[in-house]
CSV table of C-alpha atoms in Angstrom, one decimal:
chain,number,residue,atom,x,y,z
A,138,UNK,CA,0.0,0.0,0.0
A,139,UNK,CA,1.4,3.7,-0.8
A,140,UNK,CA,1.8,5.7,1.9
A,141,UNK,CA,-0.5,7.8,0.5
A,142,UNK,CA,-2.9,5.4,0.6
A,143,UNK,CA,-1.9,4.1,4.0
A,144,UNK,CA,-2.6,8.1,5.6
A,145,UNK,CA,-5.9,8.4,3.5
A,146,UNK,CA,-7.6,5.5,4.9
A,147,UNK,CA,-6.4,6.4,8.8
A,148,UNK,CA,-6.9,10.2,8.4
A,149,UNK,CA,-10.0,10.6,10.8
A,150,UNK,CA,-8.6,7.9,13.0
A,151,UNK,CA,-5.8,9.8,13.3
A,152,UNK,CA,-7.5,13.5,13.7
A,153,UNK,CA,-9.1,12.1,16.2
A,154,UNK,CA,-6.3,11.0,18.1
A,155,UNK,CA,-4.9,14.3,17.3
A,156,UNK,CA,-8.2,16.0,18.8
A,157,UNK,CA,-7.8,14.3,22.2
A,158,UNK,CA,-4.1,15.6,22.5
A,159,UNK,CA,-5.3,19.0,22.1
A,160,UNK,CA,-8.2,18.5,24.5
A,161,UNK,CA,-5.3,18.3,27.5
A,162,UNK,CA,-4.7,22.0,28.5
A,163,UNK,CA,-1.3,21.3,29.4
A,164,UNK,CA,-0.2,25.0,30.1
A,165,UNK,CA,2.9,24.9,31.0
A,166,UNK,CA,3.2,28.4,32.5
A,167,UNK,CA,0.1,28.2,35.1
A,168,UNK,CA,0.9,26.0,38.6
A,169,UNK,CA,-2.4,25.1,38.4
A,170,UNK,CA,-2.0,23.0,35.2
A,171,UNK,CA,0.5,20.6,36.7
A,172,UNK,CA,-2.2,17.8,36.5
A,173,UNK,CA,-2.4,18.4,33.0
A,174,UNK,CA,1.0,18.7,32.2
A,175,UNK,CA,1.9,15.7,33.8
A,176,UNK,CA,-1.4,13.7,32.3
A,177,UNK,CA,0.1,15.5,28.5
A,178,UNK,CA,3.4,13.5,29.0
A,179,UNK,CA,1.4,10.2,29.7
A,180,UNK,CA,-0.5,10.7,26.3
A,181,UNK,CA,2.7,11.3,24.5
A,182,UNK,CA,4.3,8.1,25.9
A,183,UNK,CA,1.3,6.1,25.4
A,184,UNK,CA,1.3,7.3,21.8
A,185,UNK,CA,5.2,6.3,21.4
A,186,UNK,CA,4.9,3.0,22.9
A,187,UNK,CA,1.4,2.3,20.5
A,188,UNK,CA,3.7,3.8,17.5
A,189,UNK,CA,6.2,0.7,18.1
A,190,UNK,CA,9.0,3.0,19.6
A,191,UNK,CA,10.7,1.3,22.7
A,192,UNK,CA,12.4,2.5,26.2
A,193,UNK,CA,9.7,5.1,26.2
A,194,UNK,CA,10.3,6.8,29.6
A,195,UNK,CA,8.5,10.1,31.5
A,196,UNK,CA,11.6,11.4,33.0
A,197,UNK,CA,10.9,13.6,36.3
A,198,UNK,CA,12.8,17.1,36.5
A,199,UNK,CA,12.4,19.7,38.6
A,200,UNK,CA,9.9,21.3,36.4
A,201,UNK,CA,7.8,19.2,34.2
A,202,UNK,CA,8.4,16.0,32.5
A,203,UNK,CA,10.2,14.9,29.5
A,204,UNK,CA,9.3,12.1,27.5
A,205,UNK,CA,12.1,9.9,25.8
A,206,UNK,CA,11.6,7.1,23.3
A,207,UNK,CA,13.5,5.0,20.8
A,208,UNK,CA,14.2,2.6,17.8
A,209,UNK,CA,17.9,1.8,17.2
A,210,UNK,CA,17.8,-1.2,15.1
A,211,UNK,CA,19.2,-0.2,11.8
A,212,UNK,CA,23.0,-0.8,12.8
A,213,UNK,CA,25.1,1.2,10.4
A,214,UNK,CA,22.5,3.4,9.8
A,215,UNK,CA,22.2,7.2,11.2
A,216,UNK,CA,20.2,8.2,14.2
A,217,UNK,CA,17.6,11.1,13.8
A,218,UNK,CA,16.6,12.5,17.5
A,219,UNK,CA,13.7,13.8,17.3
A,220,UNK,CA,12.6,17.5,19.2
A,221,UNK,CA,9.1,18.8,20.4
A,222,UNK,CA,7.4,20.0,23.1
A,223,UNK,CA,3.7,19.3,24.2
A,224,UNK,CA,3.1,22.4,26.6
A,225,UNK,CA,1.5,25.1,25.3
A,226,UNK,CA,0.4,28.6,26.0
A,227,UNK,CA,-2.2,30.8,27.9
A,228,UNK,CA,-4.9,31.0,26.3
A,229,UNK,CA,-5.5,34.9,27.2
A,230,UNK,CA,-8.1,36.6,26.0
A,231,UNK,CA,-10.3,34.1,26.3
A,232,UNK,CA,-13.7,36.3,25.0
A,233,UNK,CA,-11.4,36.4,21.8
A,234,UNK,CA,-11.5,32.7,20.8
A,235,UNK,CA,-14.7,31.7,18.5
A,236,UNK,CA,-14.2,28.2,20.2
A,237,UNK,CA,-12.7,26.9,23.5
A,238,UNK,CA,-9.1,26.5,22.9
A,239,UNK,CA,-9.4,23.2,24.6
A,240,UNK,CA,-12.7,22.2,22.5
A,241,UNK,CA,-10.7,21.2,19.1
A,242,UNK,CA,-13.0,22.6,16.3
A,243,UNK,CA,-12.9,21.8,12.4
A,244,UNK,CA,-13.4,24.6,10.3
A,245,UNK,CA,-12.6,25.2,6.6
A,246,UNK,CA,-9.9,22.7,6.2
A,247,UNK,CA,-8.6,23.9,9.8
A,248,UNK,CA,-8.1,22.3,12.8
A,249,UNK,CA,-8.4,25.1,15.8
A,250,UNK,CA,-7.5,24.9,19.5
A,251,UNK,CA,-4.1,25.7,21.5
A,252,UNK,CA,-1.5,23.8,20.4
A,253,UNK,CA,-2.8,22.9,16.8
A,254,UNK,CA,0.4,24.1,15.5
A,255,UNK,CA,2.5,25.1,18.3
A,256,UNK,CA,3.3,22.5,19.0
A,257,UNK,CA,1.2,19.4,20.0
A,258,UNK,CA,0.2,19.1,15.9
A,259,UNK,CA,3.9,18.9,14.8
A,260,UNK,CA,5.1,16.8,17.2
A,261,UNK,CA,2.0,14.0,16.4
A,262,UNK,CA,3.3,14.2,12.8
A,263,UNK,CA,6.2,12.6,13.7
A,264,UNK,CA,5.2,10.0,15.5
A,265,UNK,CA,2.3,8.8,13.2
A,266,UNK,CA,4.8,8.9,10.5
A,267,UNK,CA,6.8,6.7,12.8
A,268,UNK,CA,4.0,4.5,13.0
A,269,UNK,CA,3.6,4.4,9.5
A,270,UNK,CA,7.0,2.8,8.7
A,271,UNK,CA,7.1,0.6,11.1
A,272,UNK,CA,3.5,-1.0,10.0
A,273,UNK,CA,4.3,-0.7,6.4
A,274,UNK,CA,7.9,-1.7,6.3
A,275,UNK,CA,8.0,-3.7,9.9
A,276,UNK,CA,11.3,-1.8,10.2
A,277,UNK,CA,13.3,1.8,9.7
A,278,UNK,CA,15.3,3.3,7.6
A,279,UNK,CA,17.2,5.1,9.9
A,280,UNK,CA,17.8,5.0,14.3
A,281,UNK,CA,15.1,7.3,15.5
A,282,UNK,CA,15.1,9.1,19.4
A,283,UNK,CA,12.5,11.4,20.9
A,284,UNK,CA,12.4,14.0,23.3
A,285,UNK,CA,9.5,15.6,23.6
A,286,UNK,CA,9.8,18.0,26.8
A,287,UNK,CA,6.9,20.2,28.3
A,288,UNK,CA,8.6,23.5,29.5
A,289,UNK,CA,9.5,25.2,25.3
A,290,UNK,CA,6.7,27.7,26.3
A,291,UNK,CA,8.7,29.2,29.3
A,292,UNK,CA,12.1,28.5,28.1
A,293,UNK,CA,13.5,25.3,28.4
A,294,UNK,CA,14.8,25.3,32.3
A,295,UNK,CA,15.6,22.3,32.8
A,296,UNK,CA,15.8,20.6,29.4
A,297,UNK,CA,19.7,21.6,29.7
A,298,UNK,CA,20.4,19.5,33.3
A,299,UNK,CA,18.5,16.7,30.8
A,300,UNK,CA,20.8,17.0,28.1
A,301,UNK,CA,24.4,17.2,30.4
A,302,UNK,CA,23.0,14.2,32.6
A,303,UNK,CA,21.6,12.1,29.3
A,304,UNK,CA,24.1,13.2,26.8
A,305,UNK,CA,25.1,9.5,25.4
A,306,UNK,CA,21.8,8.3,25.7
A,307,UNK,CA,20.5,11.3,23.4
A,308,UNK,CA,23.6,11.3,21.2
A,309,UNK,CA,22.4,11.6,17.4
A,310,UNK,CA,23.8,12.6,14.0
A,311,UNK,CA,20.9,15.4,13.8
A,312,UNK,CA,18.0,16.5,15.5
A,313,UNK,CA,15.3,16.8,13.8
A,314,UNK,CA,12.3,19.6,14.8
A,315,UNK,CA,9.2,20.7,13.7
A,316,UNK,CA,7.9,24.0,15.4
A,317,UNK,CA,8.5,26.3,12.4
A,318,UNK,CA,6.4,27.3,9.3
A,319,UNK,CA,6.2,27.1,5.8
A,320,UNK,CA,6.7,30.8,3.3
A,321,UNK,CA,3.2,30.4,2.9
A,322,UNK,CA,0.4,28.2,1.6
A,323,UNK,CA,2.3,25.9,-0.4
A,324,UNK,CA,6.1,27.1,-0.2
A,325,UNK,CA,8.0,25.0,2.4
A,326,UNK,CA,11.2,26.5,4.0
A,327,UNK,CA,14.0,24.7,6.4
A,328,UNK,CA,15.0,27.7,8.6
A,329,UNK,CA,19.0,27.9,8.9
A,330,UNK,CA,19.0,30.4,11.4
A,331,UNK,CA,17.0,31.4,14.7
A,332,UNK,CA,17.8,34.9,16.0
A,333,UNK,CA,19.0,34.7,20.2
A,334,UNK,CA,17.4,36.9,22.6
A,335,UNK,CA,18.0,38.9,25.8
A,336,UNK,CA,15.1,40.7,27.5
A,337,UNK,CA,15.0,43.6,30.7
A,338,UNK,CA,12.8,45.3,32.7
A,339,UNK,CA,13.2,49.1,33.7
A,340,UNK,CA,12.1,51.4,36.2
A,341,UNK,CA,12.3,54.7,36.9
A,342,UNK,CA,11.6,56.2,40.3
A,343,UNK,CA,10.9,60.3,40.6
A,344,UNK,CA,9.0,61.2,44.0
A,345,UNK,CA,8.0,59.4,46.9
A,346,UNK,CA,3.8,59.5,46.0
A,347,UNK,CA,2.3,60.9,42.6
A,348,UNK,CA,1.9,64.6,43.0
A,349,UNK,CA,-0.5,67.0,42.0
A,350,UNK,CA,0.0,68.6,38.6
A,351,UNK,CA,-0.8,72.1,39.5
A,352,UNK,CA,1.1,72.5,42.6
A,353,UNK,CA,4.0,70.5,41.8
A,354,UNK,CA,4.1,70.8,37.6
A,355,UNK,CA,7.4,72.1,36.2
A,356,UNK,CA,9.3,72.2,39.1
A,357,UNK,CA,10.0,68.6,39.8
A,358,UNK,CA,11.0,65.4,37.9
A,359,UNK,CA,8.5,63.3,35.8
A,360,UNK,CA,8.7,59.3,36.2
A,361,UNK,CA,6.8,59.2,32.4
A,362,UNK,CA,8.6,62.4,31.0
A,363,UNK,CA,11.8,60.8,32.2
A,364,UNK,CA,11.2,56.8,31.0
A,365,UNK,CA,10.1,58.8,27.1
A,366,UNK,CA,13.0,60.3,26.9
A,367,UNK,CA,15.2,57.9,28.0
A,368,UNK,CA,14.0,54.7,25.6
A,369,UNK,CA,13.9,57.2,23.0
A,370,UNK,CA,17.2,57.2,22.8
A,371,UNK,CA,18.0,54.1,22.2
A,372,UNK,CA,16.8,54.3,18.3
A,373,UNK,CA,17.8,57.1,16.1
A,374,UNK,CA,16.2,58.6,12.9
A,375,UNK,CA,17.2,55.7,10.7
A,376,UNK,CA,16.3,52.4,13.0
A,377,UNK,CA,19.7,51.8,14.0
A,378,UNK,CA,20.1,50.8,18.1
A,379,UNK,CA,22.5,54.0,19.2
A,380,UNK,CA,23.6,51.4,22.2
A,381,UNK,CA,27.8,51.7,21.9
A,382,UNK,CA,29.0,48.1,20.5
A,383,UNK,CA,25.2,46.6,20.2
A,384,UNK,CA,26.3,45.3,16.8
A,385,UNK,CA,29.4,43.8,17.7
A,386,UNK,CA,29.1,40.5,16.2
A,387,UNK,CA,26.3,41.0,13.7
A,388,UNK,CA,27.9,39.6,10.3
A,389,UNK,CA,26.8,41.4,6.9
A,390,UNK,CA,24.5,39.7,4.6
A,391,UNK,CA,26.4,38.1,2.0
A,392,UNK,CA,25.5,38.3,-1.8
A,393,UNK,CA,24.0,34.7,-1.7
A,394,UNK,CA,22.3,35.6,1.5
A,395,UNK,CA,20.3,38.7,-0.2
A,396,UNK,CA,19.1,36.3,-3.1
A,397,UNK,CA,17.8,33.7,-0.5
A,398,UNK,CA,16.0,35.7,0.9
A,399,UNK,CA,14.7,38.0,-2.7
A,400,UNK,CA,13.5,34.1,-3.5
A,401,UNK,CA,11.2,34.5,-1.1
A,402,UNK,CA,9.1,37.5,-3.4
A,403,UNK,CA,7.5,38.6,0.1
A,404,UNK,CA,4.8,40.7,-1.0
A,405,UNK,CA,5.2,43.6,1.4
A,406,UNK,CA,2.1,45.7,0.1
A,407,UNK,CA,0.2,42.8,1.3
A,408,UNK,CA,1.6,42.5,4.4
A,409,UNK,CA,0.8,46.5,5.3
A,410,UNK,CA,-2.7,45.4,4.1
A,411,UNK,CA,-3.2,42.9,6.3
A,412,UNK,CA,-2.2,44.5,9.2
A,413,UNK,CA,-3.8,47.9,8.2
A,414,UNK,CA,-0.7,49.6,8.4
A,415,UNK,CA,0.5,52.6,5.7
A,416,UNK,CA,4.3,51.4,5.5
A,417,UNK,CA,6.2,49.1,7.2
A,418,UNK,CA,9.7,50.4,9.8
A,419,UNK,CA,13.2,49.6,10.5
A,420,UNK,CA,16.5,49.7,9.9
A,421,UNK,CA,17.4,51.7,6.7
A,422,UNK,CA,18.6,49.9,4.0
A,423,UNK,CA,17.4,46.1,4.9
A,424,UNK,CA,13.9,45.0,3.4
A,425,UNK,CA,11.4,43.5,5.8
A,426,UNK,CA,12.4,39.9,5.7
A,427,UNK,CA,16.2,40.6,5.6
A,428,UNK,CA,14.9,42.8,8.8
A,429,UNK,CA,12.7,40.5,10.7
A,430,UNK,CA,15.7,37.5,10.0
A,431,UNK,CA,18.7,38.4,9.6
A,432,UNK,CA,19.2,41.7,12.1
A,433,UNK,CA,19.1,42.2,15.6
A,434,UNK,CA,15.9,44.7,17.3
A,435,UNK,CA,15.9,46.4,20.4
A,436,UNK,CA,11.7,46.3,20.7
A,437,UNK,CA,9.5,48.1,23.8
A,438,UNK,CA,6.8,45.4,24.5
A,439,UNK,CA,5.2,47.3,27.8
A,440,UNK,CA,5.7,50.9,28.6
A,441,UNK,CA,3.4,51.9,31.5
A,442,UNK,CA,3.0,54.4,34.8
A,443,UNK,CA,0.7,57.4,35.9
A,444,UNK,CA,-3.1,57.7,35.6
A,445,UNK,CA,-4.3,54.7,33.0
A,446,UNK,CA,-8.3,55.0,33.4
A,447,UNK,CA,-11.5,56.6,32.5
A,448,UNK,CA,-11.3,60.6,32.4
A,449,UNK,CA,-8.4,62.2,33.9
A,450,UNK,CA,-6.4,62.5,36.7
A,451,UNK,CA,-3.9,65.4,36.9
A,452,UNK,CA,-1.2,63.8,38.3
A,453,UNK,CA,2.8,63.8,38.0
A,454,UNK,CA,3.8,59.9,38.3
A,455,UNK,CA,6.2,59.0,40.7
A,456,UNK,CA,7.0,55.6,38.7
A,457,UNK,CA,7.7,54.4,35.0
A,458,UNK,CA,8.2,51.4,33.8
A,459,UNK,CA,9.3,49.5,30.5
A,460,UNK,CA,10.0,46.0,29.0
A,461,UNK,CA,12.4,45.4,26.7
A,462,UNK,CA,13.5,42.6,24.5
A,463,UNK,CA,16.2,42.7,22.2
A,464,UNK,CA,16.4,39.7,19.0
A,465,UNK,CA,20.1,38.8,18.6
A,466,UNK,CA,22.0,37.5,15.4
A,467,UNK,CA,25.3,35.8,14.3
A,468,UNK,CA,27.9,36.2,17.2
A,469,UNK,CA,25.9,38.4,19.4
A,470,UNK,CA,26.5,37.9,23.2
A,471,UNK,CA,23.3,38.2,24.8
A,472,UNK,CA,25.0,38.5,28.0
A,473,UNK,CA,27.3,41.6,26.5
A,474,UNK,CA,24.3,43.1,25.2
A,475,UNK,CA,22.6,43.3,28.4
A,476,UNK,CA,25.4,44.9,29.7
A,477,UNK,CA,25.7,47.5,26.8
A,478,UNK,CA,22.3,48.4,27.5
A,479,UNK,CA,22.3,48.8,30.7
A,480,UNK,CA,25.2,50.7,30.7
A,481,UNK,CA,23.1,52.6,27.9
A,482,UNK,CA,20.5,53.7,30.3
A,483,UNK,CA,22.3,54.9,32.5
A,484,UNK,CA,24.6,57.0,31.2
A,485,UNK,CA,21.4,59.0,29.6
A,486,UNK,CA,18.6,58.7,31.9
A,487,UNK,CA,17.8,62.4,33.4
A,488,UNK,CA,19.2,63.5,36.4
A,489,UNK,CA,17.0,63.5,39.6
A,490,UNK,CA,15.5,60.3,39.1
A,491,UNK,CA,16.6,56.6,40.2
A,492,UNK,CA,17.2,53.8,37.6
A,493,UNK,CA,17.1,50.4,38.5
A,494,UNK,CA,17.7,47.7,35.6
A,495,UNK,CA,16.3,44.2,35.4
A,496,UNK,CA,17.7,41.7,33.2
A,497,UNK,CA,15.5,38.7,32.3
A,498,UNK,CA,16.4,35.6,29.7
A,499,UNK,CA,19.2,34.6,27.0
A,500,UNK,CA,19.8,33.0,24.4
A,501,UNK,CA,22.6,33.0,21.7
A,502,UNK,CA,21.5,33.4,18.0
A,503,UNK,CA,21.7,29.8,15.9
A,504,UNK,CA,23.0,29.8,11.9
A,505,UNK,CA,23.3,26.3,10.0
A,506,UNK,CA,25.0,25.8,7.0
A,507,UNK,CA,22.6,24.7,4.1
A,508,UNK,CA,25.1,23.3,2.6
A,509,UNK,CA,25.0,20.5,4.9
A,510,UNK,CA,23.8,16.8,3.1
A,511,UNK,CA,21.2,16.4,5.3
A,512,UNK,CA,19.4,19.6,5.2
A,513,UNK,CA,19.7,19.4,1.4
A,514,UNK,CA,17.8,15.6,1.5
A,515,UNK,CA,15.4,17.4,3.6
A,516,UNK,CA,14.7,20.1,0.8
A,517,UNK,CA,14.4,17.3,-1.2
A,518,UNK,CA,11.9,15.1,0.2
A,519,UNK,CA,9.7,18.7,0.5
A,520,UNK,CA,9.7,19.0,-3.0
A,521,UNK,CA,8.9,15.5,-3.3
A,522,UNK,CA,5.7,16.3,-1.5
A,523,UNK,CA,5.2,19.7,-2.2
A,524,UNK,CA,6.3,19.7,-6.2
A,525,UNK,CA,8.3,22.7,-4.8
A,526,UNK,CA,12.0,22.8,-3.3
A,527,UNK,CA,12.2,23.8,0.2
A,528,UNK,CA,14.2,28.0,0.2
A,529,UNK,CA,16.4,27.7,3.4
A,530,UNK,CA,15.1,30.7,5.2
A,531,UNK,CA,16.6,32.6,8.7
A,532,UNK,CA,13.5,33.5,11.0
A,533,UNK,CA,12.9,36.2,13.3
A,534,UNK,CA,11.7,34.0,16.7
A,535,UNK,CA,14.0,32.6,19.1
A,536,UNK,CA,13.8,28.5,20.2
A,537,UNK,CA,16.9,28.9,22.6
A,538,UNK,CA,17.2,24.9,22.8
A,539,UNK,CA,18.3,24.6,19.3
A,540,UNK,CA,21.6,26.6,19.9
A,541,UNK,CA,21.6,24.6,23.2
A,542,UNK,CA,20.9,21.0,20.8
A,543,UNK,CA,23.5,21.7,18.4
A,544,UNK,CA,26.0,22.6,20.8
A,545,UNK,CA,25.5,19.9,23.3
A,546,UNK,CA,25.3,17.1,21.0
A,547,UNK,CA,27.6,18.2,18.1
A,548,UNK,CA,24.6,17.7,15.6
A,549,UNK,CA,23.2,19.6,12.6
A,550,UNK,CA,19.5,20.8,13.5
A,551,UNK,CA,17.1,20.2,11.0
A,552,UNK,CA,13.8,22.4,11.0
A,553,UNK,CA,11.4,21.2,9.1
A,554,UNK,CA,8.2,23.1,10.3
A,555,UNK,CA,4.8,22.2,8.5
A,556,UNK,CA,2.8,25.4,10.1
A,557,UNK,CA,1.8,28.7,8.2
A,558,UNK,CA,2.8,32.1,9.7
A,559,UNK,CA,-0.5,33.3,9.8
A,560,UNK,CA,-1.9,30.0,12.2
A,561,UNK,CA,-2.3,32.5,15.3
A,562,UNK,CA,0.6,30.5,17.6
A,563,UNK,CA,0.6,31.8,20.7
A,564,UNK,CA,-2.7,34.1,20.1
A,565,UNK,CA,-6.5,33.2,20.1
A,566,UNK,CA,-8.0,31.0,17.5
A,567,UNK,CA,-4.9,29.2,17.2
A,568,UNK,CA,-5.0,26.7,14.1
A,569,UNK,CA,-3.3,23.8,11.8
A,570,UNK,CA,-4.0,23.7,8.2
A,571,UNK,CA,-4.8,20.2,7.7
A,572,UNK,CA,-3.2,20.7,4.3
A,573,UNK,CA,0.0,20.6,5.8
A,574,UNK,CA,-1.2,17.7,8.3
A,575,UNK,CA,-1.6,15.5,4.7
A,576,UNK,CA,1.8,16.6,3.5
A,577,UNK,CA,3.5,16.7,6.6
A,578,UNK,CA,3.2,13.0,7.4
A,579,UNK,CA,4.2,12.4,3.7
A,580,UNK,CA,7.4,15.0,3.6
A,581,UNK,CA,8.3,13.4,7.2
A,582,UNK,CA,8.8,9.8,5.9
A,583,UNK,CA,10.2,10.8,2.6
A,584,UNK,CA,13.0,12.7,4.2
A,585,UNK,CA,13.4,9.3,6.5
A,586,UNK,CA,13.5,7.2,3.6
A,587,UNK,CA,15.8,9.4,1.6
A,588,UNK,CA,18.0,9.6,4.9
């Protein structure tokens, strides 16, 4: 039987199965969920085992657990470990969903709920296609590990004790991930490179209490005037970060680089229409994809303090605060960074006023080669599926543990993601366009095979 055939005749058997993982609101973020979580790691294990994998284990760490699987019987043969997570985010705003995001829903060839694509639908893909193989073919091509963790959403904390402490028992020749996207409908990508992150909080402290505008206005410090000022110079006219050495590291985009990513033909003018906007921003002389991929930001996400409801309040605030999160490329120390910054804010922040400086997470930036044999194979069994070649691409987000991955077990990272940017990850109405559920079995044991 094709494989084709083999998917057709199991697809609702299999949505189904697919339905009942995304019932589990394993939010990983949330102490109350720690049923759930822990229930989501028993599913996933289950699953494995039913798939034909072996030594399927729910490791305990001090956070939640990770679940660990295998099939090394093709001596000679390379071994494929295999990354996901099955945690998942809030689901804030609630009113804002058309359906409960625990309620999977079917709509117009979609699958909603939290976790569809991020990352509970991915991470099925692969063990179904798993499955496949072993019932068609009673064997594999290749040695195949898994470890699907449930702590992605809120950084990884202790997936890096797992990796130290289990190091020969995850060693592999690649790991393999899908919890990335296609261009678009149609146009699969393998993402070579992840940009790192670093992330602080500021405040700013004026006064002792919030003071009265008319008695006290012009004649003492600000908290809001102040925090304005101060984050407003961190950008100039152009989009560059004015932070002394924040580009230390950043490599220049390379001749092949720029076609890569022209192969793309992004359609901006689309983009500002979907988003309502009149032009899109950043650093001069970069388009928008060469932007959101390949350079670092310096973004405010929160900027709050004063009088914030109905009417008004004349008041002078005696607190400001701001959160900031920077996206890092190429050889960018998110640790130096931090530093720079901080160093930054205080060398320009107005006098009369106290400072204090926050840092929060890291993560160094990841770049692959796409030269590599295996990524290319993987390209390969996309178009295969697809009837189009796979553009390596460099997105915007940050997955710290695939630096972490690479670097730990001396293995190329392969991402081949099967979601489309536009699925609402991490928002309401998340979804999984089961178009890419169809191919992604397909495209998963075709790269395999070709492996």
């Amino acid at each position: 039987m094709s494989y084709e055939s083999y998917f057709a005749e199991r697809r609702e058997q299999q949505l189904g199965e697919l339905k009942e993982f995304l019932t589990i609101p394993s939010i990983s973020a949330l102490s109350e969920h720690k049923q759930d979580m822990i229930k989501a790691a028993e599913w996933v294990a289950g699953k494995l085992e039913s798939a034909g994998l072996e030594n399927v284990k729910i490791h305990q760490t001090a956070g939640h657990p990770i679940v660990y699987a295998e099939h090394l019987h093709a001596p000679g043969k390379p071994t494929i470990l295999v990354y996901g997570h099955y945690d998942v985010q809030p689901v804030d705003p609630l009113n804002l969903w058309e359906t409960p995001p625990f309620e999977p829903t079917e709509r117009d060839g979609k699958l909603y709920a939290r976790g569809a694509t991020d990352d509970k639908g991915q991470v099925f893909l692969h063990i179904k296609a798993i499955e496949a193989l072993l019932k068609q073919e009673q064997q594999l091509p290749v040695n195949v590990k898994f470890c699907i963790e449930g702590e992605e959403e809120i950084s990884s904390p202790n997936l890096l004790t797992f990796l130290n402490e289990q190091q020969e028992m995850l060693a592999t020749d690649a790991v393999l991930i899908s919890d990335t996207s296609l261009i678009e409908k149609g146009k699969p990508a393998i993402s070579i490179g992840l940009r790192g992150l670093c992330s602080l909080e500021v405040s700013i402290q004026a006064s002792n209490t919030d003071l009265h505008s008319g008695t006290y206005g012009g004649g003492v410090p600000n908290a809001l005037h102040a925090m304005v000022e101060l984050l407003a110079s961190l950008h100039d006219k152009q989009g560059r970060i004015t932070v002394e050495g924040f580009y230390e590291g950043v490599p220049e985009l390379t001749a092949a680089m720029h076609e890569e990513f022209e192969k793309q033909n992004f359609n901006e003018e689309q983009l500002k229409k979907t988003l309502g906007l009149s032009t899109t921003y950043g650093e001069e002389g970069y388009t928008f994809v060469e932007r959101t991929g390949a350079r670092p930001t310096l973004e405010l996400n929160g900027v709050w303090g004063g009088f914030q409801g109905e009417g008004t309040k004349t008041v002078i605030p005696k607190e400001a605060h701001a959160k900031i999160t920077c996206r890092l490329v190429g050889q960018q120390d998110p640790q130096r960074i931090l530093d720079a910054i901080i160093a930054h804010l205080h060398a320009n922040v107005q006098p009369g006023v106290t400072l204090k400086v926050k840092p929060g997470e890291k993560a160094r930036a990841f770049d692959m080669d796409p030269s590599i044999p295996l990524l290319q194979t993987a390209a390969d069994a996309y178009e295969a599926v697809y009837g189009t070649r796979a553009l390596f691409t460099k997105d915007g987000g940050s997955i710290p543990i695939v630096e972490t991955f690479s670097r730990q077990l001396s293995a190329p990272v392969i991402m081949m993601g099967f979601g489309l940017p536009d699925e609402n990850l991490h928002a309401p109405n998340e979804h999984f366009n089961l178009e890419n559920f169809d191919k992604g079995l397909l495209t998963i044991v075709e790269f395999l095979k070709r492996v």
